[in-house]
Amino acid sequence: DTGVSQNPRHKITKRGQNVTFRCDPISEHNRLYWYRQTLGQGPEFLTYFQNEAQLEKSRLLSDRFSAERPKGSFSTLEIQRTEQGDSAMYLCASSLIRRAGEQYFGPGTRLTVT
Amino acid sequence: SQQGEEDPQALSIQEGENATMNCSYKTSINNLQWYRQNSGRGLVHLILIRSNEREKHSGRLRVTLDTSKKSSSLLITASRAADTASYFCATPQGGSEKLVFGKGTKLTVNP
């Protein structure tokens, strides 16, 4: 399978715990994006990487959130001290630089904070 | 903030009928894309239309773009129960070309 993969698919955690999600993009894609989607809404941009460099972060990304893409391949999104408001679907997408507007999405990680 | 706004928010039709969804956006664009999302799943890219195109077809999908009205429509012909999903329009913004989505249209196709 050469699509975007995300792990885990589902995560249930208690408020205050830390969680980490992983995204593996399509192998030749230089850009990687993270989005968050709450129920009944469209996805909202969180951050993006070009190769290993994190080039933009949304103001939605509070200090409790951190994302990395250490070798320009897979990426991780960590949420520290989770809150109930963090419950959402976290989506990863990747693209080529020259076709950056055409993004391919993974299946998402659904986070539930109890 | 949301860029596109889809209309209607929900649409219920019978199998075999056509479904039309509309999207309005606010700022100038290079292209506009439509995505499908089955319940609880990731997004599937359906079609991209560039700002210099007025109409594009892909199988049973027909997309139009009117840049003067800042609007687009997605037509699904001869709908099937498997088309039941939420449909989103999205436009790339800024140097990052991050996608800005609307709230989506929830389509239900009844068998």
Tab-separated table of C-alpha atoms in Angstrom:
chain	number	residue	atom	x	y	z
A	1	ASP	CA	0.000	0.000	0.000
A	2	THR	CA	1.563	3.298	-1.054
A	3	GLY	CA	-0.977	5.653	0.504
A	4	VAL	CA	-0.686	7.782	3.635
A	5	SER	CA	-0.905	5.727	6.814
A	6	GLN	CA	-1.623	6.840	10.358
A	7	ASN	CA	-1.274	5.078	13.671
A	8	PRO	CA	-3.065	4.455	15.865
A	9	ARG	CA	-6.478	4.665	14.245
A	10	HIS	CA	-8.169	5.208	17.578
A	11	LYS	CA	-6.879	6.462	20.910
A	12	ILE	CA	-8.802	6.814	24.155
A	13	THR	CA	-6.971	8.597	26.928
A	14	LYS	CA	-7.696	10.225	30.237
A	15	ARG	CA	-7.488	13.952	30.680
A	16	GLY	CA	-3.982	15.036	31.566
A	17	GLN	CA	-2.204	12.199	29.779
A	18	ASN	CA	0.166	12.657	26.852
A	19	VAL	CA	-0.518	11.075	23.468
A	20	THR	CA	1.537	10.695	20.301
A	21	PHE	CA	0.324	9.992	16.799
A	22	ARG	CA	2.347	8.901	13.811
A	23	CYS	CA	1.933	9.637	10.111
A	24	ASP	CA	3.762	7.933	7.259
A	25	PRO	CA	3.326	9.935	4.054
A	26	ILE	CA	3.538	8.750	0.475
A	27	SER	CA	7.244	8.042	0.069
A	28	GLU	CA	8.208	10.626	-2.540
A	29	HIS	CA	6.116	13.446	-1.053
A	30	ASN	CA	8.136	16.348	0.355
A	31	ARG	CA	5.286	18.097	2.149
A	32	LEU	CA	3.358	16.769	5.114
A	33	TYR	CA	0.346	18.454	6.716
A	34	TRP	CA	-1.584	17.913	9.940
A	35	TYR	CA	-5.252	18.850	10.245
A	36	ARG	CA	-7.803	18.490	13.006
A	37	GLN	CA	-11.478	17.777	12.437
A	38	THR	CA	-14.220	18.021	15.023
A	39	LEU	CA	-17.690	16.574	14.629
A	40	GLY	CA	-19.757	18.257	11.964
A	41	GLN	CA	-16.928	20.496	10.786
A	42	GLY	CA	-14.431	20.439	7.969
A	43	PRO	CA	-10.762	19.795	8.687
A	44	GLU	CA	-8.722	22.714	10.032
A	45	PHE	CA	-5.041	23.199	9.330
A	46	LEU	CA	-2.613	22.706	12.218
A	47	THR	CA	0.900	22.650	10.785
A	48	TYR	CA	3.006	21.569	7.831
A	49	PHE	CA	6.504	20.388	7.015
A	50	GLN	CA	8.579	20.698	3.911
A	51	ASN	CA	11.059	17.871	4.187
A	52	GLU	CA	12.176	18.043	7.855
A	53	ALA	CA	11.481	21.762	8.348
A	54	GLN	CA	8.291	22.853	10.097
A	55	LEU	CA	7.372	25.952	8.129
A	56	GLU	CA	3.976	27.010	9.425
A	57	LYS	CA	1.912	26.495	12.546
A	58	SER	CA	-1.691	27.499	13.077
A	59	ARG	CA	-2.696	29.454	16.151
A	60	LEU	CA	-4.842	26.379	16.886
A	61	LEU	CA	-1.607	24.620	17.785
A	62	SER	CA	-1.202	25.524	21.447
A	63	ASP	CA	2.001	25.025	23.445
A	64	ARG	CA	0.740	21.589	24.428
A	65	PHE	CA	1.050	20.435	20.833
A	66	SER	CA	4.334	19.592	19.153
A	67	ALA	CA	5.045	18.032	15.792
A	68	GLU	CA	8.239	16.656	14.339
A	69	ARG	CA	9.452	15.185	11.097
A	70	PRO	CA	13.011	14.283	12.026
A	71	LYS	CA	14.279	12.746	8.802
A	72	GLY	CA	11.849	14.252	6.394
A	73	SER	CA	9.873	11.028	6.180
A	74	PHE	CA	7.362	10.089	8.893
A	75	SER	CA	5.969	12.665	11.311
A	76	THR	CA	4.721	12.572	14.883
A	77	LEU	CA	2.182	14.806	16.585
A	78	GLU	CA	2.296	14.882	20.375
A	79	ILE	CA	-0.315	16.385	22.648
A	80	GLN	CA	0.736	16.931	26.233
A	81	ARG	CA	-1.657	17.185	29.177
A	82	THR	CA	-4.661	16.347	27.026
A	83	GLU	CA	-7.955	18.162	27.583
A	84	GLN	CA	-11.466	17.094	26.634
A	85	GLY	CA	-11.472	19.779	23.964
A	86	ASP	CA	-8.661	17.915	22.201
A	87	SER	CA	-11.089	15.137	21.280
A	88	ALA	CA	-11.166	15.137	17.476
A	89	MET	CA	-10.012	13.333	14.359
A	90	TYR	CA	-6.387	14.151	13.544
A	91	LEU	CA	-5.685	13.887	9.842
A	92	CYS	CA	-2.367	13.769	8.056
A	93	ALA	CA	-1.873	14.585	4.392
A	94	SER	CA	1.089	14.666	2.057
A	95	SER	CA	1.896	16.210	-1.286
A	96	LEU	CA	4.651	17.008	-3.718
A	97	ILE	CA	6.049	20.555	-3.592
A	98	ARG	CA	5.290	21.165	-7.240
A	99	ARG	CA	1.698	20.000	-6.697
A	100	ALA	CA	1.291	21.160	-3.124
A	101	GLY	CA	-2.384	21.947	-3.494
A	102	GLU	CA	-3.151	18.304	-4.268
A	103	GLN	CA	-2.995	16.593	-0.940
A	104	TYR	CA	-3.563	12.940	-0.166
A	105	PHE	CA	-5.029	12.134	3.208
A	106	GLY	CA	-4.533	9.267	5.597
A	107	PRO	CA	-7.404	7.538	7.417
A	108	GLY	CA	-6.953	9.707	10.505
A	109	THR	CA	-6.498	9.064	14.214
A	110	ARG	CA	-9.598	9.546	16.316
A	111	LEU	CA	-8.741	10.829	19.787
A	112	THR	CA	-11.192	10.623	22.655
A	113	VAL	CA	-10.218	12.319	25.902
A	114	THR	CA	-12.299	11.180	28.873
B	1	SER	CA	-11.368	30.096	9.735
B	2	GLN	CA	-13.430	28.454	7.063
B	3	GLN	CA	-13.037	29.579	3.481
B	4	GLY	CA	-15.645	27.591	1.655
B	5	GLU	CA	-19.245	27.182	2.604
B	6	GLU	CA	-21.134	24.244	1.163
B	7	ASP	CA	-24.816	24.305	0.473
B	8	PRO	CA	-26.976	22.496	1.368
B	9	GLN	CA	-25.707	21.213	4.705
B	10	ALA	CA	-27.594	17.972	4.179
B	11	LEU	CA	-29.154	16.327	1.137
B	12	SER	CA	-31.216	13.154	0.937
B	13	ILE	CA	-32.081	11.605	-2.436
B	14	GLN	CA	-33.132	8.306	-3.978
B	15	GLU	CA	-30.728	6.035	-5.790
B	16	GLY	CA	-30.523	6.965	-9.452
B	17	GLU	CA	-31.229	10.651	-8.889
B	18	ASN	CA	-28.665	13.378	-9.388
B	19	ALA	CA	-27.128	15.239	-6.452
B	20	THR	CA	-25.911	18.816	-6.667
B	21	MET	CA	-23.822	20.504	-4.007
B	22	ASN	CA	-22.606	24.064	-4.039
B	23	CYS	CA	-19.584	25.769	-2.548
B	24	SER	CA	-18.883	29.465	-2.104
B	25	TYR	CA	-15.511	30.891	-1.169
B	26	LYS	CA	-14.176	34.269	-0.188
B	27	THR	CA	-10.704	34.961	-1.570
B	28	SER	CA	-9.054	34.477	-4.943
B	29	ILE	CA	-7.897	30.951	-5.659
B	30	ASN	CA	-5.562	28.998	-7.919
B	31	ASN	CA	-7.693	25.907	-7.762
B	32	LEU	CA	-10.613	24.367	-5.909
B	33	GLN	CA	-10.904	20.762	-4.883
B	34	TRP	CA	-13.681	18.457	-3.809
B	35	TYR	CA	-13.199	15.669	-1.275
B	36	ARG	CA	-15.421	12.874	-0.049
B	37	GLN	CA	-15.416	11.544	3.503
B	38	ASN	CA	-17.210	8.406	4.548
B	39	SER	CA	-18.378	8.387	8.141
B	40	GLY	CA	-15.427	8.331	10.524
B	41	ARG	CA	-12.885	7.919	7.745
B	42	GLY	CA	-10.211	10.006	6.031
B	43	LEU	CA	-10.776	12.229	3.031
B	44	VAL	CA	-10.676	10.973	-0.532
B	45	HIS	CA	-9.642	13.432	-3.246
B	46	LEU	CA	-12.311	13.541	-5.948
B	47	ILE	CA	-11.449	16.262	-8.406
B	48	LEU	CA	-9.431	19.461	-8.781
B	49	ILE	CA	-10.495	22.337	-10.982
B	50	ARG	CA	-8.090	25.162	-11.769
B	51	SER	CA	-9.046	28.816	-11.772
B	52	ASN	CA	-8.816	29.008	-15.583
B	53	GLU	CA	-11.207	26.086	-16.034
B	54	ARG	CA	-14.972	26.382	-16.024
B	55	GLU	CA	-16.016	22.750	-16.015
B	56	LYS	CA	-14.431	19.378	-15.402
B	57	HIS	CA	-15.697	15.820	-15.554
B	58	SER	CA	-14.562	12.642	-13.891
B	59	GLY	CA	-16.776	9.601	-14.309
B	60	ARG	CA	-20.162	10.457	-12.773
B	61	LEU	CA	-18.791	13.695	-11.303
B	62	ARG	CA	-19.133	17.099	-12.909
B	63	VAL	CA	-17.598	20.168	-11.308
B	64	THR	CA	-18.128	23.753	-12.382
B	65	LEU	CA	-16.281	26.856	-11.259
B	66	ASP	CA	-17.435	30.455	-11.540
B	67	THR	CA	-14.626	32.705	-10.333
B	68	SER	CA	-16.697	35.844	-10.847
B	69	LYS	CA	-19.232	34.566	-8.323
B	70	LYS	CA	-16.606	32.758	-6.225
B	71	SER	CA	-18.625	29.576	-6.377
B	72	SER	CA	-18.346	25.971	-7.471
B	73	SER	CA	-20.777	23.102	-7.817
B	74	LEU	CA	-20.375	19.358	-7.682
B	75	LEU	CA	-22.884	17.221	-9.542
B	76	ILE	CA	-23.052	13.482	-8.982
B	77	THR	CA	-25.146	11.804	-11.654
B	78	ALA	CA	-27.051	8.539	-11.295
B	79	SER	CA	-26.296	8.376	-7.593
B	80	ARG	CA	-25.710	5.102	-5.769
B	81	ALA	CA	-26.080	4.123	-2.131
B	82	ALA	CA	-22.270	3.959	-1.977
B	83	ASP	CA	-22.134	7.708	-2.673
B	84	THR	CA	-23.506	8.319	0.815
B	85	ALA	CA	-20.832	10.457	2.476
B	86	SER	CA	-19.911	14.019	3.381
B	87	TYR	CA	-18.535	16.158	0.582
B	88	PHE	CA	-16.183	19.065	1.167
B	89	CYS	CA	-14.795	21.760	-1.044
B	90	ALA	CA	-11.316	23.044	-0.253
B	91	THR	CA	-9.016	25.727	-1.550
B	92	PRO	CA	-5.244	25.952	-1.046
B	93	GLN	CA	-4.156	29.147	0.713
B	94	GLY	CA	-0.857	30.861	1.288
B	95	GLY	CA	2.650	29.738	0.508
B	96	SER	CA	2.077	26.456	2.284
B	97	GLU	CA	-0.984	25.811	0.138
B	98	LYS	CA	-2.719	24.541	3.252
B	99	LEU	CA	-6.239	23.486	2.427
B	100	VAL	CA	-9.093	25.513	3.836
B	101	PHE	CA	-12.303	23.508	3.989
B	102	GLY	CA	-15.961	24.304	4.288
B	103	LYS	CA	-18.281	22.517	6.701
B	104	GLY	CA	-19.382	20.029	4.094
B	105	THR	CA	-22.585	18.649	2.642
B	106	LYS	CA	-23.842	15.396	4.104
B	107	LEU	CA	-25.323	13.346	1.269
B	108	THR	CA	-27.577	10.371	1.904
B	109	VAL	CA	-28.547	8.192	-1.040
B	110	ASN	CA	-31.451	5.924	-0.198
B	111	PRO	CA	-31.615	2.549	-1.974
